[in-house]
Amino acid sequence: MPELSATGLRLAYHDLVVVDDLDLTVPTGRISVIVGANACGKSTLLRALARLLAPRAGVVHLDGRSIHAIPTRQVARELGILPQAPVAPEGLTVIDLVGRGRAPHRSLWRQWSTVDDSAVLEALRATDLVDLAERPVDELSGGQRQRAWIAMAIAQGTPILLLDEPTTFLDLAHQIDVLDLILDLNRRQGRTIVMVLHDLNQACRYADHVIVMKSGKIVAKGAPGEVITGGLVEEVFDVRCQVTPDPVSGTPLIIPIGRHHDGKAG
């Protein structure tokens, strides 16, 4: 399994520095979730890890080499990314979208093969989309559409998968479906997963490893049960809360305390 890490990262958009002097080692074969308040640098960090944003300083390493020194096609065989709110060309069918995930494995000397067919079918089965394979992506529901994009990432066959807010705009049932699917990918195939999530309770339930960011820096990292405390949540999110064991998963459950309930919690 390839390793993904970063050392001394400085990330910026024009003159705005978003992340500065950041070090990170992604646990191989585990699910890591990046959390933090809006504009703390979560998605920026993920984009840098995916080689979509060049650092002003520092380096991202993929299996010990600078990711920017590795040929693009080789990177795409090792690392896949699902960005926020991706958009498919009008009329593109599910099976055609999923098939695009095989692009890094094709060349002038290696055209479409039965291996590609098998990878696409496996991805459709894993995401429960076989019956929708011929449907245009733009006719799907939000949850189905998100599963189609994840199927494309599965078909790409990368050992590392980065997902930027994969549950955004989905209702609760579809959020759970998508997160359960991602958990299946990790547990059954051993893929290294790095996600950005807004929902802290979902992050605690699905992550093996949480990375907590504030103002472009990592302020805590580790297993949710060891890292997430009421004090940390108040420091990072400016929200008073109680943290109690989730009755379903046993992971930390964050219960916010608003000003109308201040002093009423037992």
Coordinates of C-alpha atoms in Angstrom, one line a residue:
M1 CA 0.0 0.0 0.0
P2 CA 1.4 3.4 -0.9
E3 CA 1.9 6.0 1.8
L4 CA 0.7 9.6 1.7
S5 CA 2.3 12.3 3.8
A6 CA 3.1 16.0 3.8
T7 CA 5.9 18.0 5.3
G8 CA 6.1 21.8 5.9
L9 CA 3.1 22.6 3.7
R10 CA 2.3 26.2 2.9
L11 CA -0.8 26.6 0.8
A12 CA -2.2 29.8 -0.6
Y13 CA -4.6 31.3 -3.1
H14 CA -2.9 34.4 -4.5
D15 CA -1.8 36.3 -1.5
L16 CA -4.1 34.6 1.0
V17 CA -2.2 31.9 3.0
V18 CA -4.7 29.2 4.1
V19 CA -2.4 26.5 5.4
D20 CA 1.1 27.1 6.9
D21 CA 3.9 24.8 8.1
L22 CA 1.7 21.7 8.2
D23 CA 3.0 18.2 8.7
L24 CA 0.8 15.1 8.2
T25 CA 1.1 11.4 7.8
V26 CA -2.0 9.6 6.6
P27 CA -2.5 6.2 8.3
T28 CA -2.3 3.6 5.6
G29 CA -5.3 1.3 5.2
R30 CA -7.5 3.3 7.5
I31 CA -10.2 5.9 7.3
S32 CA -9.1 9.4 8.2
V33 CA -11.6 12.3 8.4
I34 CA -10.5 16.0 8.4
V35 CA -12.8 18.2 10.5
G36 CA -12.8 21.9 11.5
A37 CA -14.8 25.1 11.2
N38 CA -15.5 26.7 7.8
A39 CA -12.5 28.2 6.1
C40 CA -10.0 26.4 8.3
G41 CA -8.2 24.9 5.3
K42 CA -9.8 21.4 5.2
S43 CA -10.6 21.2 1.5
T44 CA -7.4 23.2 0.6
L45 CA -5.3 20.5 2.4
L46 CA -7.2 17.7 0.5
R47 CA -6.6 19.4 -2.8
A48 CA -2.9 19.6 -2.1
L49 CA -2.8 15.9 -1.1
A50 CA -4.4 15.2 -4.5
R51 CA -1.9 17.3 -6.4
L52 CA -4.6 19.7 -7.5
L53 CA -2.9 22.6 -5.7
A54 CA 0.8 23.2 -5.7
P55 CA 2.3 24.2 -2.4
R56 CA 4.1 27.5 -1.9
A57 CA 6.5 25.6 0.4
G58 CA 6.9 22.1 1.6
V59 CA 6.1 18.8 -0.2
V60 CA 3.5 16.1 -0.5
H61 CA 5.0 12.6 -0.6
L62 CA 3.4 9.7 -2.3
D63 CA 5.2 6.5 -1.3
G64 CA 8.3 8.5 -0.4
R65 CA 8.5 10.6 -3.6
S66 CA 7.4 14.1 -4.2
I67 CA 3.9 13.8 -5.7
H68 CA 4.8 16.6 -8.2
A69 CA 7.7 14.6 -9.5
I70 CA 5.6 11.6 -10.3
P71 CA 4.0 11.3 -13.8
T72 CA 0.3 12.2 -13.8
R73 CA -0.9 8.8 -15.1
Q74 CA 1.1 7.0 -12.3
V75 CA -0.4 9.3 -9.6
A76 CA -3.9 8.5 -11.0
R77 CA -3.2 4.8 -10.6
E78 CA -2.3 5.3 -7.0
L79 CA -4.7 8.1 -5.8
G80 CA -8.2 9.0 -6.7
I81 CA -10.2 12.1 -5.7
L82 CA -13.9 12.9 -5.5
P83 CA -14.2 16.7 -5.4
Q84 CA -17.1 18.7 -4.0
A85 CA -20.3 18.7 -6.2
P86 CA -18.7 17.2 -9.4
V87 CA -20.7 17.7 -12.6
A88 CA -21.1 15.2 -15.4
P89 CA -21.5 16.2 -19.1
E90 CA -25.2 16.3 -20.1
G91 CA -26.6 13.0 -21.2
L92 CA -23.6 10.9 -19.9
T93 CA -24.8 7.5 -18.7
V94 CA -23.8 5.9 -15.4
I95 CA -21.8 3.2 -17.1
D96 CA -19.9 5.7 -19.2
L97 CA -19.1 7.8 -16.2
V98 CA -17.9 4.8 -14.2
G99 CA -15.9 3.7 -17.3
R100 CA -14.0 7.0 -17.2
G101 CA -12.4 5.8 -14.0
R102 CA -10.4 3.3 -16.1
A103 CA -8.6 6.1 -18.1
P104 CA -5.3 6.0 -16.1
H105 CA -5.0 2.3 -17.0
R106 CA -5.3 2.8 -20.7
S107 CA -2.8 4.0 -23.4
L108 CA -2.1 3.7 -27.1
W109 CA -0.7 0.3 -26.3
R110 CA -3.4 -0.8 -23.9
Q111 CA -7.0 -0.3 -25.1
W112 CA -10.2 -1.3 -23.3
S113 CA -10.2 -4.9 -22.2
T114 CA -12.1 -7.5 -20.2
V115 CA -10.1 -6.3 -17.1
D116 CA -11.8 -2.9 -17.6
D117 CA -15.2 -4.5 -18.1
S118 CA -14.8 -6.4 -14.8
A119 CA -13.6 -3.3 -12.9
V120 CA -16.6 -1.3 -14.1
L121 CA -19.1 -4.1 -13.3
E122 CA -17.6 -4.6 -9.8
A123 CA -17.9 -0.9 -9.1
L124 CA -21.5 -0.8 -10.3
R125 CA -22.3 -3.8 -8.0
A126 CA -20.5 -2.3 -5.0
T127 CA -22.6 0.9 -5.3
D128 CA -25.9 -1.0 -6.2
L129 CA -26.1 0.8 -9.6
V130 CA -26.3 -2.2 -12.0
D131 CA -30.0 -1.5 -12.7
L132 CA -29.2 2.1 -13.4
A133 CA -26.2 1.6 -15.6
E134 CA -27.9 3.0 -18.8
R135 CA -29.5 5.9 -17.1
P136 CA -28.2 9.4 -17.7
V137 CA -26.4 10.7 -14.6
D138 CA -28.3 14.0 -14.7
E139 CA -31.6 12.1 -14.2
L140 CA -30.5 10.4 -11.0
S141 CA -31.4 11.5 -7.5
G142 CA -28.8 13.2 -5.4
G143 CA -27.9 9.9 -3.5
Q144 CA -27.7 7.9 -6.7
R145 CA -25.6 10.5 -8.4
Q146 CA -23.1 10.6 -5.6
R147 CA -22.9 6.8 -5.7
A148 CA -22.2 7.0 -9.4
W149 CA -19.2 9.3 -8.8
I150 CA -18.0 7.0 -6.0
A151 CA -18.4 4.1 -8.5
M152 CA -16.1 5.9 -10.9
A153 CA -13.5 6.3 -8.1
I154 CA -13.9 2.6 -7.3
A155 CA -13.4 1.6 -10.9
Q156 CA -10.2 3.7 -11.0
G157 CA -8.8 1.0 -8.6
T158 CA -6.6 3.3 -6.6
P159 CA -5.4 2.2 -3.2
I160 CA -5.8 5.7 -1.9
L161 CA -9.1 7.6 -2.2
L162 CA -9.7 11.3 -1.2
L163 CA -13.3 12.5 -0.8
D164 CA -14.2 16.2 -0.3
E165 CA -17.5 16.4 1.6
P166 CA -19.1 13.3 -0.1
T167 CA -22.4 13.7 1.9
T168 CA -23.0 17.4 1.0
F169 CA -26.6 18.1 -0.2
L170 CA -27.7 14.6 0.6
D171 CA -30.6 13.8 2.9
L172 CA -29.8 11.7 6.0
A173 CA -30.6 8.3 4.6
H174 CA -28.4 8.9 1.6
Q175 CA -25.6 10.3 3.8
I176 CA -25.6 7.0 5.8
D177 CA -25.7 5.0 2.5
V178 CA -22.7 6.8 1.2
L179 CA -20.7 6.6 4.4
D180 CA -21.5 2.9 4.8
L181 CA -20.3 2.3 1.2
I182 CA -17.0 4.1 2.0
L183 CA -16.6 2.0 5.1
D184 CA -17.1 -1.1 3.0
L185 CA -14.4 0.0 0.6
N186 CA -12.0 0.3 3.5
R187 CA -12.9 -2.8 5.4
R188 CA -13.3 -5.2 2.4
Q189 CA -10.5 -3.8 0.2
G190 CA -8.2 -2.2 2.6
R191 CA -8.2 1.2 0.8
T192 CA -6.8 4.2 2.5
I193 CA -9.6 6.8 2.7
V194 CA -9.2 10.5 3.5
M195 CA -12.5 12.5 3.8
V196 CA -13.5 16.0 4.6
L197 CA -16.8 16.0 6.6
H198 CA -18.8 18.8 8.2
D199 CA -20.8 16.5 10.6
L200 CA -18.6 15.9 13.6
N201 CA -20.8 13.0 14.9
Q202 CA -20.6 11.2 11.6
A203 CA -16.8 11.8 11.5
C204 CA -16.5 10.2 15.0
R205 CA -18.6 7.3 14.0
Y206 CA -16.9 6.4 10.7
A207 CA -13.3 7.5 11.2
D208 CA -10.4 5.5 12.5
H209 CA -8.4 8.7 12.7
V210 CA -9.6 12.3 12.9
I211 CA -7.5 15.3 11.9
V212 CA -8.8 18.5 13.5
M213 CA -7.9 21.8 11.9
K214 CA -8.1 25.4 13.0
S215 CA -6.8 28.4 11.1
G216 CA -4.8 26.3 8.7
K217 CA -3.1 24.2 11.3
I218 CA -3.7 20.7 12.8
V219 CA -4.5 21.1 16.4
A220 CA -5.3 17.5 17.2
K221 CA -5.2 14.1 15.5
G222 CA -5.8 10.5 16.6
A223 CA -8.6 8.1 17.3
P224 CA -12.0 9.9 17.9
G225 CA -12.4 8.6 21.4
E226 CA -8.9 9.9 22.4
V227 CA -9.2 13.3 20.6
I228 CA -12.7 14.6 20.7
T229 CA -13.5 16.4 23.9
G230 CA -15.9 19.2 24.9
G231 CA -12.9 21.5 25.4
L232 CA -11.6 20.8 21.9
V233 CA -15.0 21.3 20.2
E234 CA -15.4 24.6 22.0
E235 CA -11.9 25.7 21.0
V236 CA -12.2 24.7 17.3
F237 CA -15.9 25.3 16.6
D238 CA -16.7 27.9 19.3
V239 CA -19.6 25.7 20.5
R240 CA -20.2 24.6 24.0
C241 CA -21.3 21.0 24.2
Q242 CA -21.4 17.8 26.1
V243 CA -19.6 14.7 24.8
T244 CA -21.1 11.3 25.6
P245 CA -20.7 7.8 24.2
D246 CA -22.8 7.2 21.1
P247 CA -25.4 4.6 22.2
V248 CA -25.1 2.8 18.8
S249 CA -21.4 2.9 18.0
G250 CA -19.7 3.9 21.3
T251 CA -17.9 6.7 19.6
P252 CA -18.0 10.3 20.9
L253 CA -21.4 11.9 20.5
I254 CA -21.4 15.7 20.5
I255 CA -24.5 17.4 22.0
P256 CA -24.4 21.1 21.4
I257 CA -25.5 23.5 24.1
G258 CA -27.2 26.6 22.7
R259 CA -27.8 29.7 24.7
H260 CA -31.5 28.8 25.2
H261 CA -30.5 25.6 26.9
D262 CA -27.4 26.8 28.8
G263 CA -27.5 25.5 32.4
K264 CA -30.4 23.1 31.7
A265 CA -28.1 20.1 30.7
G266 CA -27.6 17.6 33.4

